[in-house]
PDB file of C-alpha atoms in Angstrom:
ATOM      1  CA  MET Q 240      21.065 -36.355   3.020  1.00 51.00           C
ATOM      2  CA  ILE Q 241      24.569 -34.852   2.965  1.00 51.00           C
ATOM      3  CA  LYS Q 242      24.787 -35.372  -0.810  1.00 56.00           C
ATOM      4  CA  THR Q 243      21.325 -33.849  -1.268  1.00 57.00           C
ATOM      5  CA  GLU Q 244      22.145 -30.810   0.877  1.00 56.00           C
ATOM      6  CA  SER Q 245      25.387 -30.254  -1.027  1.00 60.00           C
ATOM      7  CA  LEU Q 246      23.511 -30.256  -4.323  1.00 58.00           C
ATOM      8  CA  LEU Q 247      20.827 -27.885  -2.992  1.00 55.00           C
ATOM      9  CA  GLU Q 248      23.430 -25.457  -1.678  1.00 58.00           C
ATOM     10  CA  GLU Q 249      25.133 -25.396  -5.055  1.00 57.00           C
ATOM     11  CA  LEU Q 250      21.842 -24.733  -6.855  1.00 55.00           C
ATOM     12  CA  PHE Q 251      20.194 -22.163  -4.599  1.00 54.00           C
ATOM     13  CA  ASP Q 252      22.538 -20.471  -2.141  1.00 55.00           C
ATOM     14  CA  ASN Q 253      23.699 -17.855  -4.647  1.00 53.00           C
ATOM     15  CA  SER Q 254      20.260 -17.062  -6.053  1.00 63.00           C
ATOM     16  CA  LYS Q 255      17.127 -15.231  -4.939  1.00 72.00           C
ATOM     17  CA  ASN Q 256      15.226 -18.498  -4.859  1.00 80.00           C
ATOM     18  CA  MET Q 257      14.969 -20.576  -1.707  1.00 82.00           C
ATOM     19  CA  VAL Q 258      14.365 -24.226  -0.946  1.00 82.00           C
ATOM     20  CA  LEU Q 259      13.230 -25.977   2.216  1.00 80.00           C
ATOM     21  CA  VAL Q 260      13.087 -29.666   3.016  1.00 82.00           C
ATOM     22  CA  THR Q 261      10.769 -30.794   5.803  1.00 81.00           C
ATOM     23  CA  ASP Q 262       9.822 -34.111   7.315  1.00 80.00           C
ATOM     24  CA  GLU Q 263       6.318 -35.546   6.911  1.00 74.00           C
ATOM     25  CA  ARG Q 264       5.105 -33.292   9.764  1.00 76.00           C
ATOM     26  CA  PHE Q 265       6.591 -30.227   7.948  1.00 78.00           C
ATOM     27  CA  SER Q 266       9.328 -29.581  10.493  1.00 84.00           C
ATOM     28  CA  ILE Q 267      12.214 -27.915   8.656  1.00 85.00           C
ATOM     29  CA  ARG Q 268      15.206 -30.223   8.148  1.00 83.00           C
ATOM     30  CA  TYR Q 269      17.023 -28.073   5.630  1.00 81.00           C
ATOM     31  CA  ILE Q 270      16.781 -24.495   4.353  1.00 82.00           C
ATOM     32  CA  SER Q 271      19.080 -22.843   1.830  1.00 82.00           C
ATOM     33  CA  SER Q 272      21.555 -20.450   3.407  1.00 80.00           C
ATOM     34  CA  ASN Q 273      20.464 -17.498   1.231  1.00 79.00           C
ATOM     35  CA  VAL Q 274      17.528 -17.097   3.641  1.00 80.00           C
ATOM     36  CA  GLU Q 275      20.010 -15.018   5.667  1.00 78.00           C
ATOM     37  CA  THR Q 276      20.851 -12.793   2.677  1.00 77.00           C
ATOM     38  CA  ILE Q 277      17.202 -12.326   1.745  1.00 77.00           C
ATOM     39  CA  PHE Q 278      15.500 -12.149   5.151  1.00 78.00           C
ATOM     40  CA  GLY Q 279      18.363 -11.608   7.582  1.00 77.00           C
ATOM     41  CA  VAL Q 280      17.585 -14.852   9.446  1.00 79.00           C
ATOM     42  CA  LYS Q 281      20.214 -17.443  10.348  1.00 84.00           C
ATOM     43  CA  PRO Q 282      19.357 -20.765   8.644  1.00 81.00           C
ATOM     44  CA  TYR Q 283      20.090 -22.844  11.736  1.00 80.00           C
ATOM     45  CA  SER Q 284      17.579 -20.798  13.770  1.00 83.00           C
ATOM     46  CA  LEU Q 285      14.778 -22.161  11.573  1.00 83.00           C
ATOM     47  CA  LEU Q 286      15.706 -25.829  11.789  1.00 85.00           C
ATOM     48  CA  GLY Q 287      13.079 -27.880  13.599  1.00 84.00           C
ATOM     49  CA  LYS Q 288      10.376 -25.216  13.220  1.00 86.00           C
ATOM     50  CA  ASN Q 289       7.166 -25.987  11.372  1.00 81.00           C
ATOM     51  CA  ALA Q 290       7.259 -24.578   7.843  1.00 77.00           C
ATOM     52  CA  PHE Q 291       3.604 -23.557   8.007  1.00 75.00           C
ATOM     53  CA  GLU Q 292       4.371 -21.069  10.779  1.00 76.00           C
ATOM     54  CA  PHE Q 293       5.558 -18.759   7.992  1.00 71.00           C
ATOM     55  CA  ALA Q 294       2.621 -19.356   5.643  1.00 67.00           C
ATOM     56  CA  PRO Q 295      -0.453 -17.083   5.417  1.00 67.00           C
ATOM     57  CA  ALA Q 296      -3.088 -18.257   7.868  1.00 72.00           C
ATOM     58  CA  ASP Q 297      -5.813 -18.411   5.198  1.00 72.00           C
ATOM     59  CA  LYS Q 298      -3.781 -20.811   3.013  1.00 67.00           C
ATOM     60  CA  ARG Q 299      -2.063 -22.848   5.686  1.00 69.00           C
ATOM     61  CA  GLU Q 300      -4.760 -25.515   6.107  1.00 72.00           C
ATOM     62  CA  VAL Q 301      -5.391 -25.948   2.365  1.00 66.00           C
ATOM     63  CA  TRP Q 302      -1.705 -26.459   1.547  1.00 64.00           C
ATOM     64  CA  GLN Q 303      -1.216 -28.803   4.466  1.00 66.00           C
ATOM     65  CA  ASN Q 304      -4.219 -30.952   3.518  1.00 67.00           C
ATOM     66  CA  CYS Q 305      -3.081 -31.194  -0.103  1.00 60.00           C
ATOM     67  CA  ILE Q 306       0.328 -32.517   0.860  1.00 60.00           C
ATOM     68  CA  GLN Q 307      -0.956 -34.821   3.570  1.00 60.00           C
ATOM     69  CA  GLN Q 308      -3.332 -36.448   1.078  1.00 57.00           C
ATOM     70  CA  PHE Q 309      -0.389 -37.130  -1.263  1.00 47.00           C
ATOM     71  CA  LEU Q 310      -1.875 -35.156  -4.114  1.00 45.00           C
ATOM     72  CA  ALA Q 311       0.093 -33.860  -7.097  1.00 50.00           C
ATOM     73  CA  ASN Q 312       2.459 -30.928  -6.694  1.00 55.00           C
ATOM     74  CA  LYS Q 313       0.732 -27.857  -5.282  1.00 61.00           C
ATOM     75  CA  SER Q 314       1.680 -24.345  -6.412  1.00 68.00           C
ATOM     76  CA  SER Q 315       0.550 -20.976  -5.155  1.00 74.00           C
ATOM     77  CA  GLU Q 316       1.886 -17.516  -4.412  1.00 77.00           C
ATOM     78  CA  ILE Q 317       3.024 -15.982  -1.153  1.00 75.00           C
ATOM     79  CA  SER Q 318       4.145 -12.513  -0.062  1.00 78.00           C
ATOM     80  CA  LEU Q 319       6.737 -12.174   2.703  1.00 77.00           C
ATOM     81  CA  LYS Q 320       8.364  -9.123   4.259  1.00 76.00           C
ATOM     82  CA  THR Q 321      12.048  -8.769   5.013  1.00 75.00           C
ATOM     83  CA  ILE Q 322      13.330  -7.332   8.291  1.00 73.00           C
ATOM     84  CA  SER Q 323      13.634  -3.941   6.578  1.00 77.00           C
ATOM     85  CA  GLY Q 324       9.957  -4.085   5.645  1.00 79.00           C
ATOM     86  CA  LYS Q 325      10.449  -4.730   1.928  1.00 82.00           C
ATOM     87  CA  GLU Q 326       7.752  -6.968   0.473  1.00 84.00           C
ATOM     88  CA  LEU Q 327       8.903  -9.890  -1.657  1.00 84.00           C
ATOM     89  CA  HIS Q 328       6.667 -12.111  -3.755  1.00 85.00           C
ATOM     90  CA  PHE Q 329       7.304 -15.809  -4.313  1.00 84.00           C
ATOM     91  CA  GLU Q 330       5.746 -18.587  -6.314  1.00 84.00           C
ATOM     92  CA  ILE Q 331       5.763 -21.490  -3.899  1.00 79.00           C
ATOM     93  CA  THR Q 332       5.680 -25.153  -4.928  1.00 80.00           C
ATOM     94  CA  PHE Q 333       5.271 -28.172  -2.649  1.00 75.00           C
ATOM     95  CA  THR Q 334       6.554 -31.533  -3.849  1.00 77.00           C
ATOM     96  CA  ASN Q 335       5.844 -34.671  -1.846  1.00 72.00           C
ATOM     97  CA  HIS Q 336       8.962 -36.860  -1.482  1.00 69.00           C
ATOM     98  CA  VAL Q 337       8.040 -38.575   1.783  1.00 59.00           C
ATOM     99  CA  ASN Q 338       8.587 -41.995   0.202  1.00 65.00           C
ATOM    100  CA  HIS Q 339      11.848 -41.036  -1.472  1.00 67.00           C
ATOM    101  CA  ASN Q 340      14.735 -43.132  -0.111  1.00 63.00           C
ATOM    102  CA  GLU Q 341      17.067 -40.138   0.414  1.00 64.00           C
ATOM    103  CA  ILE Q 342      14.815 -37.132   0.844  1.00 64.00           C
ATOM    104  CA  ARG Q 343      11.966 -38.657   2.886  1.00 68.00           C
ATOM    105  CA  GLY Q 344      10.095 -35.403   3.202  1.00 74.00           C
ATOM    106  CA  VAL Q 345       8.468 -32.476   1.474  1.00 78.00           C
ATOM    107  CA  VAL Q 346      10.468 -30.145  -0.741  1.00 80.00           C
ATOM    108  CA  ILE Q 347       9.229 -26.547  -0.663  1.00 80.00           C
ATOM    109  CA  PHE Q 348      10.586 -24.357  -3.449  1.00 81.00           C
ATOM    110  CA  LEU Q 349      10.176 -20.576  -3.377  1.00 82.00           C
ATOM    111  CA  HIS Q 350      10.784 -18.841  -6.704  1.00 84.00           C
ATOM    112  CA  ASP Q 351      11.227 -15.054  -6.475  1.00 85.00           C
ATOM    113  CA  ILE Q 352       8.656 -13.342  -8.722  1.00 88.00           C
ATOM    114  CA  THR Q 353       8.937  -9.869  -7.155  1.00 87.00           C
ATOM    115  CA  GLU Q 354      10.166  -8.212 -10.356  1.00 87.00           C
ATOM    116  CA  ARG Q 355       7.373  -9.842 -12.347  1.00 88.00           C
ATOM    117  CA  LYS Q 356       4.779  -8.649  -9.812  1.00 88.00           C
ATOM    118  CA  LEU Q 357       6.109  -5.083  -9.856  1.00 87.00           C
ATOM    119  CA  ALA Q 358       6.149  -5.087 -13.659  1.00 88.00           C
ATOM    120  CA  HIS Q 359       2.537  -6.290 -13.640  1.00 88.00           C
ATOM    121  CA  LYS Q 360       1.510  -3.499 -11.252  1.00 87.00           C
ATOM    122  CA  GLU Q 361       3.296  -0.944 -13.431  1.00 86.00           C
ATOM    123  CA  LEU Q 362       1.490  -2.308 -16.485  1.00 86.00           C
ATOM    124  CA  ILE Q 363      -1.873  -1.925 -14.735  1.00 88.00           C
ATOM    125  CA  LYS Q 364      -0.950   1.643 -13.771  1.00 84.00           C
ATOM    126  CA  THR Q 365       0.057   2.436 -17.359  1.00 80.00           C
ATOM    127  CA  ASN Q 366      -3.165   0.926 -18.692  1.00 82.00           C
ATOM    128  CA  ASN Q 367      -5.189   3.040 -16.258  1.00 82.00           C
ATOM    129  CA  HIS Q 368      -3.354   6.142 -17.489  1.00 76.00           C
ATOM    130  CA  LEU Q 369      -4.120   5.143 -21.065  1.00 76.00           C
ATOM    131  CA  ASP Q 370      -7.802   4.501 -20.293  1.00 78.00           C
ATOM    132  CA  HIS Q 371      -8.032   7.934 -18.673  1.00 76.00           C
ATOM    133  CA  PHE Q 372      -6.269   9.564 -21.610  1.00 73.00           C
ATOM    134  CA  ILE Q 373      -8.571   7.920 -24.183  1.00 76.00           C
ATOM    135  CA  TYR Q 374     -11.705   8.856 -22.221  1.00 76.00           C
ATOM    136  CA  LYS Q 375     -10.477  12.439 -21.855  1.00 72.00           C
ATOM    137  CA  THR Q 376      -9.586  12.697 -25.540  1.00 74.00           C
ATOM    138  CA  VAL Q 377     -12.916  11.359 -26.791  1.00 74.00           C
ATOM    139  CA  HIS Q 378     -14.901  13.586 -24.445  1.00 71.00           C
ATOM    140  CA  ASP Q 379     -12.897  16.749 -25.130  1.00 73.00           C
ATOM    141  CA  LEU Q 380     -12.852  16.336 -28.897  1.00 76.00           C
ATOM    142  CA  GLN Q 381     -16.625  16.107 -29.065  1.00 74.00           C
ATOM    143  CA  ALA Q 382     -17.285  19.723 -28.005  1.00 73.00           C
ATOM    144  CA  PRO Q 383     -15.337  21.549 -30.764  1.00 75.00           C
ATOM    145  CA  LEU Q 384     -16.519  19.018 -33.353  1.00 78.00           C
ATOM    146  CA  GLN Q 385     -20.156  19.529 -32.390  1.00 77.00           C
ATOM    147  CA  SER Q 386     -19.579  23.276 -32.484  1.00 77.00           C
ATOM    148  CA  ALA Q 387     -18.183  23.065 -36.024  1.00 79.00           C
ATOM    149  CA  LEU Q 388     -21.078  20.838 -37.105  1.00 78.00           C
ATOM    150  CA  GLY Q 389     -23.553  23.328 -35.625  1.00 80.00           C
ATOM    151  CA  LEU Q 390     -21.952  26.126 -37.621  1.00 79.00           C
ATOM    152  CA  VAL Q 391     -22.039  24.025 -40.793  1.00 82.00           C
ATOM    153  CA  GLY Q 392     -25.780  23.595 -40.275  1.00 79.00           C
ATOM    154  CA  LEU Q 393     -26.222  27.341 -39.887  1.00 79.00           C
ATOM    155  CA  ALA Q 394     -24.074  28.035 -42.937  1.00 80.00           C
ATOM    156  CA  GLU Q 395     -26.098  25.642 -45.075  1.00 81.00           C
ATOM    157  CA  SER Q 396     -29.342  27.470 -44.322  1.00 80.00           C
ATOM    158  CA  SER Q 397     -27.921  31.011 -44.414  1.00 80.00           C
ATOM    159  CA  GLN Q 398     -27.953  33.625 -47.140  1.00 82.00           C
ATOM    160  CA  ALA Q 399     -25.006  33.803 -49.552  1.00 78.00           C
ATOM    161  CA  ASN Q 400     -23.694  37.026 -47.990  1.00 78.00           C
ATOM    162  CA  GLU Q 401     -23.606  35.329 -44.525  1.00 80.00           C
ATOM    163  CA  LYS Q 402     -21.705  32.206 -45.529  1.00 79.00           C
ATOM    164  CA  ASP Q 403     -18.260  33.823 -45.297  1.00 81.00           C
ATOM    165  CA  HIS Q 404     -19.036  34.804 -41.710  1.00 81.00           C
ATOM    166  CA  TYR Q 405     -19.906  31.216 -40.786  1.00 78.00           C
ATOM    167  CA  LEU Q 406     -16.903  29.822 -42.659  1.00 81.00           C
ATOM    168  CA  LYS Q 407     -14.607  32.035 -40.562  1.00 79.00           C
ATOM    169  CA  MET Q 408     -16.276  30.757 -37.401  1.00 80.00           C
ATOM    170  CA  ILE Q 409     -15.945  27.147 -38.591  1.00 79.00           C
ATOM    171  CA  LYS Q 410     -12.264  27.748 -39.351  1.00 76.00           C
ATOM    172  CA  SER Q 411     -11.779  29.212 -35.878  1.00 75.00           C
ATOM    173  CA  SER Q 412     -13.445  26.175 -34.292  1.00 75.00           C
ATOM    174  CA  ILE Q 413     -11.256  23.777 -36.283  1.00 79.00           C
ATOM    175  CA  GLN Q 414      -8.139  25.736 -35.314  1.00 71.00           C
ATOM    176  CA  ARG Q 415      -9.103  25.396 -31.657  1.00 72.00           C
ATOM    177  CA  LEU Q 416      -9.537  21.672 -32.226  1.00 76.00           C
ATOM    178  CA  ASP Q 417      -6.093  21.442 -33.808  1.00 71.00           C
ATOM    179  CA  SER Q 418      -4.581  23.397 -30.914  1.00 69.00           C
ATOM    180  CA  PHE Q 419      -6.305  21.085 -28.448  1.00 72.00           C
ATOM    181  CA  ILE Q 420      -4.863  18.000 -30.183  1.00 75.00           C
ATOM    182  CA  VAL Q 421      -1.364  19.509 -29.942  1.00 67.00           C
ATOM    183  CA  GLU Q 422      -1.920  20.166 -26.222  1.00 68.00           C
ATOM    184  CA  LEU Q 423      -3.123  16.615 -25.654  1.00 69.00           C
ATOM    185  CA  ASN Q 424      -0.097  15.216 -27.428  1.00 68.00           C
ATOM    186  CA  SER Q 425       2.190  17.286 -25.225  1.00 63.00           C
ATOM    187  CA  PHE Q 426       0.163  16.326 -22.157  1.00 63.00           C
ATOM    188  CA  PHE Q 427       0.525  12.604 -22.848  1.00 63.00           C
ATOM    189  CA  LYS Q 428       4.235  12.756 -23.643  1.00 61.00           C
ATOM    190  CA  ASN Q 429       5.130  14.820 -20.592  1.00 57.00           C
ATOM    191  CA  ASP Q 430       6.300  12.260 -18.044  1.00 49.00           C
ATOM    192  CA  LYS Q 431       3.141  10.183 -18.255  1.00 52.00           C
ATOM    193  CA  MET Q 432       0.741  13.005 -17.539  1.00 59.00           C
ATOM    194  CA  ALA Q 433       2.735  14.787 -14.828  1.00 65.00           C
ATOM    195  CA  ILE Q 434       0.972  17.708 -13.159  1.00 74.00           C
ATOM    196  CA  GLN Q 435       2.006  21.087 -14.567  1.00 76.00           C
ATOM    197  CA  ASN Q 436       1.813  24.091 -12.238  1.00 85.00           C
ATOM    198  CA  GLU Q 437       1.400  27.359 -14.134  1.00 88.00           C
ATOM    199  CA  GLU Q 438      -0.493  30.635 -13.896  1.00 89.00           C
ATOM    200  CA  VAL Q 439      -4.029  30.399 -15.266  1.00 87.00           C
ATOM    201  CA  ASP Q 440      -6.460  33.229 -15.996  1.00 86.00           C
ATOM    202  CA  LEU Q 441      -9.742  31.508 -15.221  1.00 85.00           C
ATOM    203  CA  GLU Q 442     -11.903  34.181 -16.827  1.00 84.00           C
ATOM    204  CA  SER Q 443      -9.967  34.039 -20.111  1.00 85.00           C
ATOM    205  CA  LEU Q 444     -10.049  30.264 -20.024  1.00 86.00           C
ATOM    206  CA  PHE Q 445     -13.825  30.314 -19.581  1.00 87.00           C
ATOM    207  CA  HIS Q 446     -14.412  32.670 -22.518  1.00 85.00           C
ATOM    208  CA  GLU Q 447     -12.109  30.590 -24.759  1.00 83.00           C
ATOM    209  CA  GLU Q 448     -14.106  27.447 -23.995  1.00 81.00           C
ATOM    210  CA  LEU Q 449     -17.426  29.256 -24.288  1.00 82.00           C
ATOM    211  CA  ALA Q 450     -16.490  30.506 -27.774  1.00 79.00           C
ATOM    212  CA  THR Q 451     -16.261  26.868 -28.854  1.00 74.00           C
ATOM    213  CA  LEU Q 452     -19.200  25.448 -26.920  1.00 77.00           C
ATOM    214  CA  GLN Q 453     -21.804  28.108 -27.687  1.00 76.00           C
ATOM    215  CA  ASN Q 454     -21.942  26.923 -31.302  1.00 72.00           C
ATOM    216  CA  MET Q 455     -23.063  23.428 -30.302  1.00 74.00           C
ATOM    217  CA  PRO Q 456     -26.543  22.742 -31.742  1.00 73.00           C
ATOM    218  CA  GLU Q 457     -27.922  22.090 -28.235  1.00 78.00           C
ATOM    219  CA  ALA Q 458     -26.652  25.503 -27.016  1.00 80.00           C
ATOM    220  CA  HIS Q 459     -29.222  27.426 -29.032  1.00 81.00           C
ATOM    221  CA  GLY Q 460     -31.474  29.372 -26.668  1.00 85.00           C
ATOM    222  CA  ILE Q 461     -29.307  28.886 -23.571  1.00 89.00           C
ATOM    223  CA  LYS Q 462     -28.000  32.013 -21.841  1.00 89.00           C
ATOM    224  CA  ILE Q 463     -24.593  31.416 -20.277  1.00 87.00           C
ATOM    225  CA  ASN Q 464     -23.372  33.767 -17.536  1.00 87.00           C
ATOM    226  CA  PHE Q 465     -19.943  33.838 -15.914  1.00 86.00           C
ATOM    227  CA  SER Q 466     -18.883  35.919 -12.948  1.00 86.00           C
ATOM    228  CA  VAL Q 467     -15.812  36.125 -10.716  1.00 81.00           C
ATOM    229  CA  ASP Q 468     -15.427  37.828  -7.338  1.00 73.00           C
ATOM    230  CA  THR Q 469     -11.990  39.193  -8.289  1.00 71.00           C
ATOM    231  CA  LYS Q 470      -9.638  38.658 -11.212  1.00 70.00           C
ATOM    232  CA  ALA Q 471      -9.481  34.893 -11.124  1.00 68.00           C
ATOM    233  CA  MET Q 472      -5.757  34.133 -11.452  1.00 78.00           C
ATOM    234  CA  LEU Q 473      -4.524  30.904  -9.954  1.00 84.00           C
ATOM    235  CA  HIS Q 474      -1.758  28.334 -10.335  1.00 88.00           C
ATOM    236  CA  SER Q 475      -2.862  24.954 -11.650  1.00 88.00           C
ATOM    237  CA  ASP Q 476      -2.577  22.510 -14.561  1.00 85.00           C
ATOM    238  CA  VAL Q 477      -4.221  24.411 -17.416  1.00 83.00           C
ATOM    239  CA  ILE Q 478      -4.992  21.327 -19.539  1.00 78.00           C
ATOM    240  CA  ARG Q 479      -6.651  19.473 -16.665  1.00 81.00           C
ATOM    241  CA  LEU Q 480      -8.508  22.605 -15.596  1.00 84.00           C
ATOM    242  CA  LYS Q 481      -9.687  23.146 -19.164  1.00 82.00           C
ATOM    243  CA  THR Q 482     -10.924  19.544 -19.260  1.00 79.00           C
ATOM    244  CA  ILE Q 483     -12.946  20.023 -16.076  1.00 84.00           C
ATOM    245  CA  LEU Q 484     -14.446  23.291 -17.325  1.00 85.00           C
ATOM    246  CA  THR Q 485     -15.255  21.872 -20.764  1.00 82.00           C
ATOM    247  CA  ASN Q 486     -16.879  18.768 -19.277  1.00 81.00           C
ATOM    248  CA  ILE Q 487     -19.077  20.782 -16.898  1.00 86.00           C
ATOM    249  CA  LEU Q 488     -20.188  23.243 -19.562  1.00 86.00           C
ATOM    250  CA  SER Q 489     -20.686  20.733 -22.408  1.00 83.00           C
ATOM    251  CA  ASN Q 490     -22.681  18.378 -20.158  1.00 85.00           C
ATOM    252  CA  SER Q 491     -24.795  21.290 -18.914  1.00 88.00           C
ATOM    253  CA  ILE Q 492     -25.584  22.208 -22.509  1.00 86.00           C
ATOM    254  CA  LYS Q 493     -26.009  18.662 -23.799  1.00 83.00           C
ATOM    255  CA  TYR Q 494     -28.393  17.506 -21.058  1.00 86.00           C
ATOM    256  CA  SER Q 495     -30.439  20.683 -20.629  1.00 87.00           C
ATOM    257  CA  ASP Q 496     -34.236  20.482 -20.812  1.00 87.00           C
ATOM    258  CA  ARG Q 497     -35.200  21.828 -24.229  1.00 84.00           C
ATOM    259  CA  GLU Q 498     -38.863  22.047 -23.233  1.00 86.00           C
ATOM    260  CA  LYS Q 499     -38.182  24.799 -20.707  1.00 88.00           C
ATOM    261  CA  GLU Q 500     -38.188  28.495 -21.514  1.00 85.00           C
ATOM    262  CA  ASN Q 501     -35.465  30.932 -20.445  1.00 88.00           C
ATOM    263  CA  ARG Q 502     -32.800  28.257 -20.117  1.00 90.00           C
ATOM    264  CA  PHE Q 503     -29.550  29.426 -18.543  1.00 91.00           C
ATOM    265  CA  ILE Q 504     -26.226  28.297 -17.128  1.00 91.00           C
ATOM    266  CA  ASN Q 505     -24.694  30.382 -14.349  1.00 90.00           C
ATOM    267  CA  VAL Q 506     -21.019  29.904 -13.551  1.00 88.00           C
ATOM    268  CA  LYS Q 507     -19.423  31.618 -10.560  1.00 87.00           C
ATOM    269  CA  ALA Q 508     -15.748  31.444  -9.688  1.00 85.00           C
ATOM    270  CA  SER Q 509     -13.595  32.633  -6.830  1.00 81.00           C
ATOM    271  CA  VAL Q 510     -10.004  31.974  -5.813  1.00 77.00           C
TER     272      VAL Q 510
END
């Protein structure tokens, strides 16, 4: 056992990984000294204690049964907190060496996977940001495109002397679309969609969006009214606010009941 302990100390005491050796009843006979560095606990204070005292209650019985039945190595994951409250994640492996001439027990190896877990969480967060960005882009690009298509339809059926008028409107709609793409690009690059706090004129913002949306084919025959109690100036993220306003208005237009007469959308705002 002295030779085994010496080898274990050499392998694990200077790493973030830990190793325990227990007897067949899982009482701790050896634990690597880096348990003090990682958890602030003296190794000798754990000797003789049952290893499963530190395992999650919901996994304790399953792990214990697996080892007692002399099954193949059992691996799982465990999360433990240090004295300072920091959460560490380990991949834990049980190896049955009860019949080994020197070890005569169970070797429990804890491999630190905290960095891998944090990287995985960050990847999920990034993917959620990307999903949101793609959804926002698809939804927000539809309105100016539908507006341009609506104007193309009007231009096709108009008189020759009216076509220039519609072409100017189509150009204006496409320019708004181009401006929106530039804004989205800036929005995505800016510290992973950080909130921007700037002065916004809500009334101007509304009329800018309305100029694009009112040319949607579905908008024909809908009266859109906007009113504010006072001059609606506020501080917010203009791109996000524009997205909210565009979504509300475009959905109101898109899903309106075309069978009804005197269709309208009333928008009221106050700060």
